[in-house]
PDB file of C-alpha atoms in Angstrom:
ATOM      1  CA  UNK N   1       0.000   0.000   0.000  1.00  0.00           C
ATOM      2  CA  UNK N   2       1.346   3.424  -0.927  1.00  0.00           C
ATOM      3  CA  UNK N   3       1.164   6.549   1.180  1.00  0.00           C
ATOM      4  CA  UNK N   4      -0.547   8.410  -1.659  1.00  0.00           C
ATOM      5  CA  UNK N   5      -3.772   6.520  -0.877  1.00  0.00           C
ATOM      6  CA  UNK N   6      -6.326   8.834   0.737  1.00  0.00           C
ATOM      7  CA  UNK N   7      -6.840   8.355   4.446  1.00  0.00           C
ATOM      8  CA  UNK N   8     -10.605   7.890   4.026  1.00  0.00           C
ATOM      9  CA  UNK N   9     -10.171   4.909   1.701  1.00  0.00           C
ATOM     10  CA  UNK N  10      -7.682   3.368   4.137  1.00  0.00           C
ATOM     11  CA  UNK N  11     -10.166   3.780   6.984  1.00  0.00           C
ATOM     12  CA  UNK N  12     -12.934   2.281   4.847  1.00  0.00           C
ATOM     13  CA  UNK N  13     -10.678  -0.656   3.993  1.00  0.00           C
ATOM     14  CA  UNK N  14      -9.848  -1.204   7.657  1.00  0.00           C
ATOM     15  CA  UNK N  15     -13.533  -1.048   8.602  1.00  0.00           C
ATOM     16  CA  UNK N  16     -14.354  -3.609   5.923  1.00  0.00           C
ATOM     17  CA  UNK N  17     -11.539  -5.828   7.189  1.00  0.00           C
ATOM     18  CA  UNK N  18     -12.861  -5.586  10.754  1.00  0.00           C
ATOM     19  CA  UNK N  19     -16.339  -6.580   9.569  1.00  0.00           C
ATOM     20  CA  UNK N  20     -14.863  -9.528   7.634  1.00  0.00           C
ATOM     21  CA  UNK N  21     -12.898 -10.780  10.629  1.00  0.00           C
ATOM     22  CA  UNK N  22     -15.935 -10.375  12.888  1.00  0.00           C
ATOM     23  CA  UNK N  23     -18.047 -12.404  10.460  1.00  0.00           C
ATOM     24  CA  UNK N  24     -15.422 -15.128  10.166  1.00  0.00           C
ATOM     25  CA  UNK N  25     -15.136 -15.259  13.960  1.00  0.00           C
ATOM     26  CA  UNK N  26     -18.920 -15.622  14.287  1.00  0.00           C
ATOM     27  CA  UNK N  27     -18.826 -18.389  11.667  1.00  0.00           C
ATOM     28  CA  UNK N  28     -16.098 -20.087  13.692  1.00  0.00           C
ATOM     29  CA  UNK N  29     -18.207 -19.968  16.845  1.00  0.00           C
ATOM     30  CA  UNK N  30     -21.363 -21.237  15.152  1.00  0.00           C
ATOM     31  CA  UNK N  31     -19.731 -23.909  12.991  1.00  0.00           C
ATOM     32  CA  UNK N  32     -19.298 -27.606  13.773  1.00  0.00           C
ATOM     33  CA  UNK N  33     -16.765 -28.427  16.492  1.00  0.00           C
ATOM     34  CA  UNK N  34     -17.293 -24.891  17.784  1.00  0.00           C
ATOM     35  CA  UNK N  35     -17.305 -26.229  21.335  1.00  0.00           C
ATOM     36  CA  UNK N  36     -13.901 -27.844  20.882  1.00  0.00           C
ATOM     37  CA  UNK N  37     -12.550 -24.707  19.217  1.00  0.00           C
ATOM     38  CA  UNK N  38     -13.842 -22.545  22.050  1.00  0.00           C
ATOM     39  CA  UNK N  39     -12.203 -24.852  24.593  1.00  0.00           C
ATOM     40  CA  UNK N  40      -8.961 -24.723  22.637  1.00  0.00           C
ATOM     41  CA  UNK N  41      -9.062 -20.908  22.426  1.00  0.00           C
ATOM     42  CA  UNK N  42      -9.863 -20.638  26.134  1.00  0.00           C
ATOM     43  CA  UNK N  43      -6.924 -22.905  26.940  1.00  0.00           C
ATOM     44  CA  UNK N  44      -4.665 -20.813  24.701  1.00  0.00           C
ATOM     45  CA  UNK N  45      -5.771 -17.523  26.259  1.00  0.00           C
ATOM     46  CA  UNK N  46      -5.513 -18.865  29.801  1.00  0.00           C
ATOM     47  CA  UNK N  47      -1.969 -20.101  29.107  1.00  0.00           C
ATOM     48  CA  UNK N  48      -1.122 -16.726  27.582  1.00  0.00           C
ATOM     49  CA  UNK N  49      -2.550 -14.889  30.603  1.00  0.00           C
ATOM     50  CA  UNK N  50      -0.755 -17.141  33.079  1.00  0.00           C
ATOM     51  CA  UNK N  51       2.570 -17.011  31.200  1.00  0.00           C
ATOM     52  CA  UNK N  52       2.964 -13.567  29.652  1.00  0.00           C
TER      53      UNK N  52
END
């Protein structure tokens, strides 16, 4: 990405990216094996919080 790109378009792109990631995260939570994935993510985050 070049610096000549207008700031507004960059912000729009970032907003779109946030929406995409949010959607994909929701799909992850509602998909099959979501319970296992949630457990795995909780384990990961707990390990990260305990061992920074």
